[in-house]
Amino acid sequence: MSGAESAVRMTAWVRGHVQGVGFRWWTRARALELGLVGSASNLRDGRVEVNAEGPEESCRALLAALRSGGTPGRVDVVVERWSSPRGGLTGFAER
């Protein structure tokens, strides 16, 4: 199976002390290491929303990293949603 066939979109909402601690930068670095495209954005309610597209295995690795306890700040809970990739993304943005 080629990477294109197994591409997915993973959206994760991360709750905890994750704003103002380098969390989005850290997430971007992990995503780029895994070859993913997407973004990490601060939400008004204090969560960070992570959108990542690429091979399912790489998205699962990013999700595991978000839950690893090795992130900046403090992650209390991560809720994820899986869907089909939208495409058209380049790089990994911090918003």
Tab-separated table of N, CA and C in Angstrom:
chain	number	residue	atom	x	y	z
A	1	MET	N	0.851	-1.177	0.000
A	1	MET	CA	0.000	0.000	0.000
A	1	MET	C	0.898	1.242	0.000
A	2	SER	N	0.630	2.170	-0.864
A	2	SER	CA	1.450	3.387	-0.921
A	2	SER	C	0.986	4.377	0.136
A	3	GLY	N	1.834	5.365	0.419
A	3	GLY	CA	1.493	6.374	1.407
A	3	GLY	C	0.224	7.117	1.055
A	4	ALA	N	0.002	7.364	-0.246
A	4	ALA	CA	-1.177	8.107	-0.666
A	4	ALA	C	-2.445	7.331	-0.335
A	5	GLU	N	-2.390	5.994	-0.484
A	5	GLU	CA	-3.573	5.186	-0.227
A	5	GLU	C	-3.931	5.173	1.249
A	6	SER	N	-2.916	5.275	2.132
A	6	SER	CA	-3.170	5.159	3.561
A	6	SER	C	-3.207	6.517	4.254
A	7	ALA	N	-3.278	7.606	3.480
A	7	ALA	CA	-3.279	8.939	4.081
A	7	ALA	C	-4.573	9.166	4.858
A	8	VAL	N	-4.423	9.825	6.008
A	8	VAL	CA	-5.569	10.138	6.859
A	8	VAL	C	-5.417	11.558	7.374
A	9	ARG	N	-6.494	12.044	7.987
A	9	ARG	CA	-6.453	13.321	8.698
A	9	ARG	C	-6.789	13.017	10.150
A	10	MET	N	-5.933	13.483	11.033
A	10	MET	CA	-6.149	13.313	12.465
A	10	MET	C	-6.277	14.708	13.068
A	11	THR	N	-7.394	14.939	13.743
A	11	THR	CA	-7.596	16.183	14.471
A	11	THR	C	-7.582	15.834	15.952
A	12	ALA	N	-6.738	16.529	16.707
A	12	ALA	CA	-6.650	16.267	18.148
A	12	ALA	C	-6.867	17.567	18.901
A	13	TRP	N	-7.656	17.483	19.959
A	13	TRP	CA	-7.856	18.621	20.855
A	13	TRP	C	-7.136	18.294	22.151
A	14	VAL	N	-6.173	19.142	22.504
A	14	VAL	CA	-5.316	18.887	23.658
A	14	VAL	C	-5.669	19.868	24.762
A	15	ARG	N	-6.057	19.322	25.923
A	15	ARG	CA	-6.446	20.152	27.066
A	15	ARG	C	-5.388	20.003	28.157
A	16	GLY	N	-5.113	21.096	28.835
A	16	GLY	CA	-4.144	21.118	29.922
A	16	GLY	C	-3.469	22.483	29.932
A	17	HIS	N	-2.254	22.533	30.442
A	17	HIS	CA	-1.473	23.782	30.400
A	17	HIS	C	-0.611	23.705	29.153
A	18	VAL	N	-1.213	24.076	27.987
A	18	VAL	CA	-0.558	23.868	26.689
A	18	VAL	C	-0.427	25.146	25.863
A	19	GLN	N	-0.786	26.294	26.428
A	19	GLN	CA	-0.600	27.554	25.708
A	19	GLN	C	0.472	28.372	26.414
A	20	GLY	N	1.345	28.986	25.622
A	20	GLY	CA	2.388	29.834	26.170
A	20	GLY	C	3.565	29.068	26.750
A	21	VAL	N	3.702	27.792	26.382
A	21	VAL	CA	4.768	26.949	26.936
A	21	VAL	C	5.619	26.282	25.844
A	22	GLY	N	5.429	26.693	24.573
A	22	GLY	CA	6.182	26.083	23.474
A	22	GLY	C	5.548	24.817	22.934
A	23	PHE	N	4.298	24.563	23.334
A	23	PHE	CA	3.634	23.327	22.930
A	23	PHE	C	3.415	23.235	21.412
A	24	ARG	N	2.949	24.329	20.798
A	24	ARG	CA	2.696	24.296	19.351
A	24	ARG	C	3.999	24.114	18.585
A	25	TRP	N	5.075	24.796	19.028
A	25	TRP	CA	6.377	24.649	18.375
A	25	TRP	C	6.844	23.202	18.485
A	26	TRP	N	6.716	22.611	19.671
A	26	TRP	CA	7.122	21.226	19.907
A	26	TRP	C	6.312	20.279	19.014
A	27	THR	N	4.996	20.519	18.924
A	27	THR	CA	4.125	19.689	18.091
A	27	THR	C	4.528	19.793	16.626
A	28	ARG	N	4.824	21.016	16.181
A	28	ARG	CA	5.255	21.228	14.795
A	28	ARG	C	6.533	20.446	14.505
A	29	ALA	N	7.498	20.489	15.417
A	29	ALA	CA	8.762	19.775	15.232
A	29	ALA	C	8.524	18.271	15.119
A	30	ARG	N	7.681	17.711	15.994
A	30	ARG	CA	7.390	16.268	15.934
A	30	ARG	C	6.695	15.930	14.616
A	31	ALA	N	5.725	16.759	14.210
A	31	ALA	CA	4.982	16.491	12.979
A	31	ALA	C	5.911	16.508	11.767
A	32	LEU	N	6.813	17.489	11.711
A	32	LEU	CA	7.734	17.571	10.578
A	32	LEU	C	8.686	16.382	10.559
A	33	GLU	N	9.143	15.934	11.741
A	33	GLU	CA	9.988	14.734	11.819
A	33	GLU	C	9.268	13.518	11.252
A	34	LEU	N	7.952	13.482	11.410
A	34	LEU	CA	7.142	12.355	10.949
A	34	LEU	C	6.656	12.528	9.513
A	35	GLY	N	6.994	13.665	8.885
A	35	GLY	CA	6.600	13.903	7.501
A	35	GLY	C	5.145	14.295	7.333
A	36	LEU	N	4.551	14.859	8.377
A	36	LEU	CA	3.143	15.248	8.322
A	36	LEU	C	2.984	16.717	7.931
A	37	VAL	N	1.826	17.054	7.398
A	37	VAL	CA	1.467	18.445	7.114
A	37	VAL	C	0.250	18.790	7.955
A	38	GLY	N	0.073	20.085	8.238
A	38	GLY	CA	-1.091	20.510	9.009
A	38	GLY	C	-0.805	21.739	9.819
A	39	SER	N	-1.385	21.791	11.042
A	39	SER	CA	-1.239	22.974	11.873
A	39	SER	C	-1.522	22.648	13.335
A	40	ALA	N	-1.035	23.531	14.195
A	40	ALA	CA	-1.354	23.500	15.622
A	40	ALA	C	-1.817	24.904	15.989
A	41	SER	N	-3.018	25.010	16.536
A	41	SER	CA	-3.639	26.310	16.783
A	41	SER	C	-4.129	26.426	18.218
A	42	ASN	N	-3.899	27.600	18.829
A	42	ASN	CA	-4.479	27.886	20.136
A	42	ASN	C	-5.966	28.152	19.974
A	43	LEU	N	-6.770	27.615	20.876
A	43	LEU	CA	-8.201	27.894	20.906
A	43	LEU	C	-8.492	28.814	22.088
A	44	ARG	N	-9.579	29.556	22.003
A	44	ARG	CA	-9.930	30.525	23.047
A	44	ARG	C	-10.131	29.897	24.412
A	45	ASP	N	-10.548	28.626	24.434
A	45	ASP	CA	-10.836	27.977	25.716
A	45	ASP	C	-9.591	27.378	26.371
A	46	GLY	N	-8.411	27.642	25.792
A	46	GLY	CA	-7.173	27.169	26.401
A	46	GLY	C	-6.635	25.882	25.816
A	47	ARG	N	-7.413	25.224	24.960
A	47	ARG	CA	-6.934	24.009	24.309
A	47	ARG	C	-6.072	24.357	23.106
A	48	VAL	N	-5.344	23.356	22.611
A	48	VAL	CA	-4.650	23.457	21.329
A	48	VAL	C	-5.291	22.437	20.395
A	49	GLU	N	-5.618	22.880	19.184
A	49	GLU	CA	-6.156	21.990	18.158
A	49	GLU	C	-5.029	21.643	17.203
A	50	VAL	N	-4.809	20.348	17.006
A	50	VAL	CA	-3.767	19.855	16.101
A	50	VAL	C	-4.453	19.169	14.933
A	51	ASN	N	-4.158	19.618	13.720
A	51	ASN	CA	-4.630	18.963	12.502
A	51	ASN	C	-3.410	18.437	11.778
A	52	ALA	N	-3.407	17.137	11.497
A	52	ALA	CA	-2.266	16.530	10.821
A	52	ALA	C	-2.764	15.595	9.727
A	53	GLU	N	-2.111	15.662	8.576
A	53	GLU	CA	-2.438	14.764	7.478
A	53	GLU	C	-1.177	14.060	7.011
A	54	GLY	N	-1.345	12.799	6.669
A	54	GLY	CA	-0.243	11.988	6.171
A	54	GLY	C	-0.543	10.521	6.413
A	55	PRO	N	0.482	9.680	6.356
A	55	PRO	CA	0.275	8.249	6.592
A	55	PRO	C	-0.317	7.998	7.977
A	56	GLU	N	-1.249	7.058	8.054
A	56	GLU	CA	-1.911	6.781	9.334
A	56	GLU	C	-0.898	6.444	10.423
A	57	GLU	N	0.117	5.665	10.092
A	57	GLU	CA	1.122	5.282	11.087
A	57	GLU	C	1.815	6.516	11.679
A	58	SER	N	2.109	7.500	10.828
A	58	SER	CA	2.756	8.734	11.294
A	58	SER	C	1.806	9.558	12.148
A	59	CYS	N	0.543	9.626	11.771
A	59	CYS	CA	-0.448	10.352	12.574
A	59	CYS	C	-0.608	9.697	13.940
A	60	ARG	N	-0.611	8.366	13.973
A	60	ARG	CA	-0.718	7.656	15.256
A	60	ARG	C	0.518	7.904	16.122
A	61	ALA	N	1.692	8.028	15.487
A	61	ALA	CA	2.921	8.318	16.227
A	61	ALA	C	2.853	9.721	16.838
A	62	LEU	N	2.314	10.692	16.089
A	62	LEU	CA	2.160	12.042	16.624
A	62	LEU	C	1.176	12.035	17.794
A	63	LEU	N	0.073	11.321	17.646
A	63	LEU	CA	-0.911	11.231	18.721
A	63	LEU	C	-0.278	10.626	19.975
A	64	ALA	N	0.532	9.591	19.797
A	64	ALA	CA	1.220	8.975	20.938
A	64	ALA	C	2.172	9.976	21.588
A	65	ALA	N	2.859	10.785	20.782
A	65	ALA	CA	3.773	11.798	21.319
A	65	ALA	C	3.008	12.840	22.131
A	66	LEU	N	1.822	13.237	21.647
A	66	LEU	CA	1.005	14.214	22.370
A	66	LEU	C	0.604	13.679	23.740
A	67	ARG	N	0.444	12.361	23.836
A	67	ARG	CA	0.009	11.718	25.084
A	67	ARG	C	1.177	11.197	25.920
A	68	SER	N	2.406	11.419	25.481
A	68	SER	CA	3.577	10.759	26.062
A	68	SER	C	4.016	11.275	27.424
A	69	GLY	N	3.583	12.487	27.782
A	69	GLY	CA	4.094	13.089	29.001
A	69	GLY	C	5.402	13.823	28.762
A	70	GLY	N	5.916	13.789	27.539
A	70	GLY	CA	7.171	14.455	27.215
A	70	GLY	C	7.000	15.788	26.520
A	71	THR	N	5.794	16.327	26.561
A	71	THR	CA	5.507	17.598	25.900
A	71	THR	C	5.851	18.760	26.820
A	72	PRO	N	6.048	19.964	26.252
A	72	PRO	CA	6.131	21.148	27.107
A	72	PRO	C	4.785	21.362	27.801
A	73	GLY	N	4.821	21.984	28.960
A	73	GLY	CA	3.570	22.243	29.681
A	73	GLY	C	3.030	20.976	30.305
A	74	ARG	N	1.714	20.855	30.321
A	74	ARG	CA	1.066	19.691	30.920
A	74	ARG	C	-0.156	19.318	30.093
A	75	VAL	N	-0.202	18.094	29.633
A	75	VAL	CA	-1.354	17.589	28.882
A	75	VAL	C	-2.240	16.798	29.831
A	76	ASP	N	-3.501	17.212	29.950
A	76	ASP	CA	-4.454	16.490	30.801
A	76	ASP	C	-5.219	15.442	30.005
A	77	VAL	N	-5.654	15.813	28.817
A	77	VAL	CA	-6.429	14.879	28.001
A	77	VAL	C	-6.281	15.253	26.532
A	78	VAL	N	-6.293	14.229	25.677
A	78	VAL	CA	-6.254	14.422	24.230
A	78	VAL	C	-7.445	13.659	23.641
A	79	VAL	N	-8.277	14.370	22.906
A	79	VAL	CA	-9.416	13.757	22.216
A	79	VAL	C	-9.130	13.859	20.729
A	80	GLU	N	-9.246	12.730	20.016
A	80	GLU	CA	-8.937	12.775	18.595
A	80	GLU	C	-10.116	12.359	17.732
A	81	ARG	N	-10.076	12.818	16.493
A	81	ARG	CA	-11.064	12.439	15.482
A	81	ARG	C	-10.302	12.082	14.211
A	82	TRP	N	-10.696	11.007	13.570
A	82	TRP	CA	-10.061	10.556	12.333
A	82	TRP	C	-11.002	10.804	11.169
A	83	SER	N	-10.447	11.256	10.038
A	83	SER	CA	-11.259	11.499	8.860
A	83	SER	C	-10.390	11.365	7.611
A	84	SER	N	-11.013	11.576	6.473
A	84	SER	CA	-10.276	11.542	5.213
A	84	SER	C	-9.474	12.825	5.073
A	85	PRO	N	-8.286	12.745	4.463
A	85	PRO	CA	-7.479	13.953	4.297
A	85	PRO	C	-8.171	14.934	3.358
A	86	ARG	N	-8.020	16.212	3.646
A	86	ARG	CA	-8.584	17.264	2.789
A	86	ARG	C	-7.619	17.619	1.676
A	87	GLY	N	-6.316	17.444	1.947
A	87	GLY	CA	-5.307	17.766	0.947
A	87	GLY	C	-5.071	19.251	0.844
A	88	GLY	N	-4.144	19.626	-0.027
A	88	GLY	CA	-3.853	21.033	-0.265
A	88	GLY	C	-2.997	21.681	0.797
A	89	LEU	N	-2.482	20.920	1.746
A	89	LEU	CA	-1.670	21.478	2.815
A	89	LEU	C	-0.182	21.345	2.484
A	90	THR	N	0.585	22.330	2.896
A	90	THR	CA	2.032	22.236	2.786
A	90	THR	C	2.626	22.677	4.115
A	91	GLY	N	3.643	21.973	4.563
A	91	GLY	CA	4.301	22.344	5.810
A	91	GLY	C	3.409	22.104	7.014
A	92	PHE	N	3.853	22.638	8.150
A	92	PHE	CA	3.096	22.502	9.388
A	92	PHE	C	3.139	23.863	10.084
A	93	ALA	N	1.985	24.487	10.202
A	93	ALA	CA	1.888	25.869	10.681
A	93	ALA	C	1.562	25.933	12.164
A	94	GLU	N	2.090	26.952	12.835
A	94	GLU	CA	1.676	27.311	14.192
A	94	GLU	C	0.728	28.487	14.047
A	95	ARG	N	-0.468	28.374	14.583
A	95	ARG	CA	-1.451	29.454	14.469
A	95	ARG	C	-1.873	29.930	15.835
